Coordinates of C-alpha atoms in Angstrom, one line a residue:
M297 CA 231.4 36.1 68.6
K298 CA 229.3 33.1 67.8
K299 CA 225.7 33.6 66.9
T300 CA 223.2 30.8 66.3
H301 CA 219.6 31.1 65.3
Y302 CA 216.7 28.6 65.8
K303 CA 213.1 28.6 64.4
P304 CA 210.3 28.3 66.9
T305 CA 207.9 25.4 66.9
P306 CA 205.0 26.0 64.4
L307 CA 202.5 26.7 67.1
L308 CA 204.6 29.7 68.2
V309 CA 205.5 31.0 64.8
P310 CA 202.6 33.6 64.8
Y311 CA 204.1 35.1 68.0
I312 CA 207.9 34.5 67.9
D313 CA 210.3 35.4 65.2
R314 CA 213.2 33.3 66.5
F315 CA 215.4 32.0 69.3
Y316 CA 219.0 33.0 69.1
V317 CA 222.2 32.5 71.1
W318 CA 225.1 34.9 71.5
E319 CA 228.4 33.6 72.9
Y320 CA 231.6 35.5 73.3
T321 CA 234.3 34.0 75.5
N322 CA 237.5 35.5 74.1
G323 CA 238.5 37.1 77.4
K324 CA 239.1 40.5 75.8
T325 CA 236.6 43.3 76.6
F326 CA 234.1 43.4 73.8
E327 CA 231.9 46.4 73.0
M328 CA 228.4 45.2 72.7
P329 CA 226.3 46.6 69.8
E330 CA 224.1 49.6 70.4
V331 CA 220.4 48.7 70.5
L332 CA 218.2 51.1 68.6
A333 CA 214.6 51.8 69.4
G334 CA 212.4 48.8 68.3
T335 CA 208.8 47.7 68.2
G336 CA 209.2 44.2 69.6
L337 CA 210.2 42.5 72.9
E338 CA 212.7 39.9 73.8
I339 CA 213.3 37.7 76.8
I340 CA 216.9 37.2 77.6
F341 CA 218.1 34.1 79.5
H342 CA 221.7 34.5 80.5
L343 CA 223.7 31.3 80.3
G344 CA 226.6 32.9 82.1
E345 CA 226.9 36.1 84.1
P346 CA 224.2 38.6 83.2
Y347 CA 225.4 41.6 81.3
T348 CA 225.0 45.1 82.7
I349 CA 223.3 48.3 81.4
A350 CA 224.6 51.6 82.8
H351 CA 226.6 49.5 85.2
N352 CA 223.5 47.9 86.6
T353 CA 223.5 44.1 86.6
L354 CA 220.3 42.6 85.2
Q355 CA 218.5 39.5 86.4
K356 CA 219.4 36.1 85.1
A357 CA 216.3 36.1 82.9
H358 CA 214.5 39.3 82.0
T359 CA 212.6 41.3 79.3
F360 CA 214.2 43.6 76.9
C361 CA 211.9 46.0 75.2
P362 CA 213.7 49.2 74.1
R363 CA 211.7 52.1 72.8
K364 CA 214.8 54.3 72.8
K365 CA 218.5 53.8 72.0
T366 CA 220.1 51.5 74.7
R367 CA 223.7 50.7 75.3
I368 CA 224.8 47.4 76.9
D369 CA 228.1 47.8 78.8
A370 CA 231.3 46.3 77.3
N371 CA 232.0 42.8 78.6
S372 CA 234.7 40.1 78.3
H373 CA 232.2 37.2 78.5
V374 CA 228.7 37.2 77.0
H375 CA 226.5 34.1 76.7
F376 CA 222.8 34.3 76.4
L377 CA 219.7 32.8 74.8
S378 CA 217.1 35.2 73.6
I379 CA 213.5 34.9 72.4
R380 CA 212.5 37.5 69.9
F381 CA 208.8 38.1 70.0
K382 CA 207.0 39.7 67.1
S383 CA 205.6 43.2 67.6
G384 CA 202.8 43.3 70.2
T385 CA 202.5 39.6 70.6
F386 CA 203.9 39.2 74.1
R387 CA 200.5 40.3 75.5
H388 CA 199.3 36.8 74.7
F389 CA 201.7 35.3 77.2
C390 CA 201.1 37.3 80.4
D391 CA 198.9 40.0 82.0
I392 CA 201.6 42.7 82.3
P393 CA 200.6 45.8 80.3
F394 CA 203.1 47.0 77.8
K395 CA 203.4 50.4 79.5
L396 CA 205.2 48.5 82.3
L397 CA 207.4 46.6 79.8
N398 CA 208.6 49.4 77.5
D399 CA 212.2 50.4 78.3
A400 CA 212.1 48.1 81.4
Y401 CA 213.9 44.9 82.4
L402 CA 211.4 42.8 84.3
S403 CA 212.6 39.5 85.6
T404 CA 210.7 36.4 84.4
E405 CA 209.8 35.8 88.1
D406 CA 208.2 39.3 88.2
I407 CA 206.0 38.2 85.3
W408 CA 205.2 34.5 86.0
G409 CA 206.2 34.0 89.7
K410 CA 207.0 30.4 90.8
E411 CA 206.4 29.1 87.3
A412 CA 209.4 31.1 86.1
V413 CA 211.5 29.7 88.9
L414 CA 210.7 26.2 87.8
L415 CA 211.4 27.1 84.2
Q416 CA 214.8 28.5 85.2
E417 CA 215.7 25.2 87.0
K418 CA 214.8 23.3 83.8
I419 CA 217.0 25.6 81.7
D420 CA 219.9 25.3 84.1
T421 CA 219.8 21.5 84.2
S422 CA 219.2 21.0 80.4
I423 CA 222.3 19.6 78.8
D424 CA 222.2 21.6 75.5
I425 CA 220.6 24.5 73.8
T426 CA 218.0 22.4 72.0
A427 CA 216.7 21.0 75.3
K428 CA 216.7 24.5 76.8
I429 CA 214.6 25.8 73.9
Q430 CA 212.2 22.9 74.2
A431 CA 211.7 23.6 77.9
I432 CA 211.0 27.3 77.1
E433 CA 208.6 26.4 74.2
S434 CA 206.6 24.1 76.4
F435 CA 206.4 26.8 79.1
L436 CA 205.2 29.4 76.6
L437 CA 202.6 27.2 75.1
L438 CA 201.1 26.8 78.5
Q439 CA 201.2 30.5 79.1
L440 CA 199.5 31.1 75.7
I441 CA 196.6 28.8 76.7
K442 CA 196.2 30.8 79.9
H443 CA 196.7 34.4 78.6
R444 CA 195.8 34.5 74.9
Q445 CA 193.8 37.7 74.3
K446 CA 190.3 37.6 72.9
E447 CA 189.8 41.0 71.5
T448 CA 187.0 42.7 69.6
I449 CA 189.6 44.6 67.6
D450 CA 192.2 42.4 65.7
W451 CA 195.3 44.1 67.1
D452 CA 197.6 41.4 65.7
A453 CA 196.4 42.2 62.2
I454 CA 196.7 45.9 62.8
I455 CA 200.3 45.7 64.1
H456 CA 201.3 43.4 61.2
H457 CA 199.7 45.8 58.7
L458 CA 201.5 48.8 60.2
Y459 CA 204.8 47.0 60.4
K460 CA 204.7 45.7 56.8
N461 CA 203.4 49.0 55.3
V462 CA 205.9 51.5 56.8
Q463 CA 206.4 53.1 53.4
S464 CA 203.0 54.8 53.6
N465 CA 201.0 56.8 56.1
T466 CA 198.7 53.9 57.0
L467 CA 197.3 55.1 60.4
E468 CA 194.1 56.6 59.2
T469 CA 193.5 53.8 56.7
T470 CA 194.2 51.2 59.3
S471 CA 191.7 52.7 61.8
S472 CA 189.1 52.9 59.0
K473 CA 189.6 49.2 58.1
A474 CA 189.2 48.3 61.8
G475 CA 185.9 50.1 61.8
I476 CA 186.8 52.6 64.5
S477 CA 187.4 56.4 64.5
F478 CA 191.0 57.5 64.4
R479 CA 190.8 59.2 67.8
H480 CA 189.4 56.0 69.3
F481 CA 192.1 54.0 67.5
E482 CA 194.8 56.3 69.0
R483 CA 193.5 55.9 72.5
C484 CA 193.1 52.1 72.3
F485 CA 196.5 51.6 70.7
G486 CA 198.2 53.7 73.3
S487 CA 196.4 51.9 76.2
R488 CA 197.2 48.5 74.7
F489 CA 200.8 49.0 73.7
G490 CA 202.1 51.9 75.9
I491 CA 203.1 53.9 72.8
S492 CA 201.2 56.0 70.3
P493 CA 200.5 54.6 66.9
K494 CA 202.4 57.5 65.3
K495 CA 205.5 56.7 67.3
F496 CA 205.2 53.0 66.6
H497 CA 205.0 53.8 62.9
R498 CA 208.0 56.1 63.1
I499 CA 210.1 53.5 64.9
A500 CA 209.0 50.7 62.6
R501 CA 209.8 52.7 59.5
F502 CA 213.3 53.7 60.7
Q503 CA 213.9 50.2 62.0
T504 CA 213.0 48.7 58.6
T505 CA 215.1 51.2 56.7
I506 CA 218.3 50.9 58.9
K507 CA 218.0 47.1 58.9
K508 CA 218.0 47.0 55.1
L509 CA 221.0 49.3 55.0
L510 CA 223.0 47.4 57.6
L511 CA 222.3 44.0 56.2
N512 CA 223.3 45.2 52.7
H513 CA 226.4 46.8 54.1
T514 CA 225.9 50.0 52.2
T515 CA 226.2 53.7 53.0
D516 CA 224.2 54.7 49.9
Y517 CA 221.0 55.3 51.9
L518 CA 218.9 57.7 49.9
Q519 CA 217.0 55.3 47.6
T520 CA 216.3 52.9 50.4
A521 CA 215.0 55.8 52.6
L522 CA 212.7 57.0 49.7
T523 CA 211.5 53.4 49.1
Y524 CA 210.4 53.1 52.8
G525 CA 208.4 56.3 52.8
Y526 CA 210.8 59.2 53.7
Y527 CA 209.9 62.3 51.8
D528 CA 213.4 63.3 51.0
Q529 CA 217.0 63.2 52.2
S530 CA 216.5 65.8 54.9
H531 CA 213.5 63.9 56.3
F532 CA 215.6 60.7 56.8
I533 CA 218.6 62.6 58.2
R534 CA 216.4 64.2 60.8
E535 CA 214.9 60.9 61.8
C536 CA 218.3 59.2 61.9
K537 CA 219.6 61.9 64.3
V538 CA 216.5 61.3 66.5
F539 CA 217.1 57.5 66.7
T540 CA 220.9 57.3 66.6
G541 CA 222.2 60.7 67.5
Q542 CA 224.1 60.7 64.2
T543 CA 223.6 61.5 60.5
P544 CA 223.1 58.4 58.3
V545 CA 226.6 58.7 56.8
E546 CA 228.2 59.0 60.3
Y547 CA 226.2 56.0 61.7
L548 CA 226.7 53.7 58.7
Q549 CA 230.5 54.4 58.5
T550 CA 231.2 53.5 62.2
K551 CA 231.8 50.1 63.6
K552 CA 228.2 50.1 64.8
A553 CA 227.3 49.3 61.2
R554 CA 229.3 46.0 61.5
H555 CA 227.9 44.9 64.8
H556 CA 224.2 45.0 65.4
F557 CA 221.1 43.0 66.4
Y558 CA 219.4 42.9 62.9
Y559 CA 219.2 39.6 61.2
K560 CA 217.9 38.1 57.9
S561 CA 214.7 36.0 58.0
I562 CA 215.0 32.4 58.9

């Protein structure tokens, strides 16, 4: 399996974490990593045959926004280019509400119409990955000009604060800093992102914790869990069962711990 990562152009850094390419052409059936619940969104451009989920073939270019555990079917040939958007930022590039994006696989044509068709033609005719990424970046910068949200509440700062402070119960503090009541904060957050702030915080905390464990290749999880705000061992075990269906030891000792979609910063 070949994996390559690319930094976005500086103008897109506030919104996009990275571009990355997966390529597997061994010919032997490969079990794709399980995708755990996340807080972000990706757009996948398949450079070969699209992969399948639950035996349903996806579009050539589509969103991927899992809020629950998702399994991609095993495949013998995988080749795709993905854009990993930071939490909540995709709203600046289109008018589709997040409630329609969560746990869905919308095609780029569903989102941008004929503009997406023209983009796909450019990607298909570009000679290398760098040229494909440049075509996508130019397209996204145009969409950003059209769709960038002007909001009275700084949701980008709120999402960033929640994601970077998973070790504490920051929901009430965050709403207070935003100058709105907690109940109003809950309603606005749910309406904007299609998920409650409490669930977002739970996913972000588990995602941050399991990412740390997987990248450090360790099964000694307790201190890491406590560092990121779990009350005790039982608390983390319960949450791990919710998000993975297994205990931490069971999950971290399987091959799932060797193949995943978590990466170090670039």
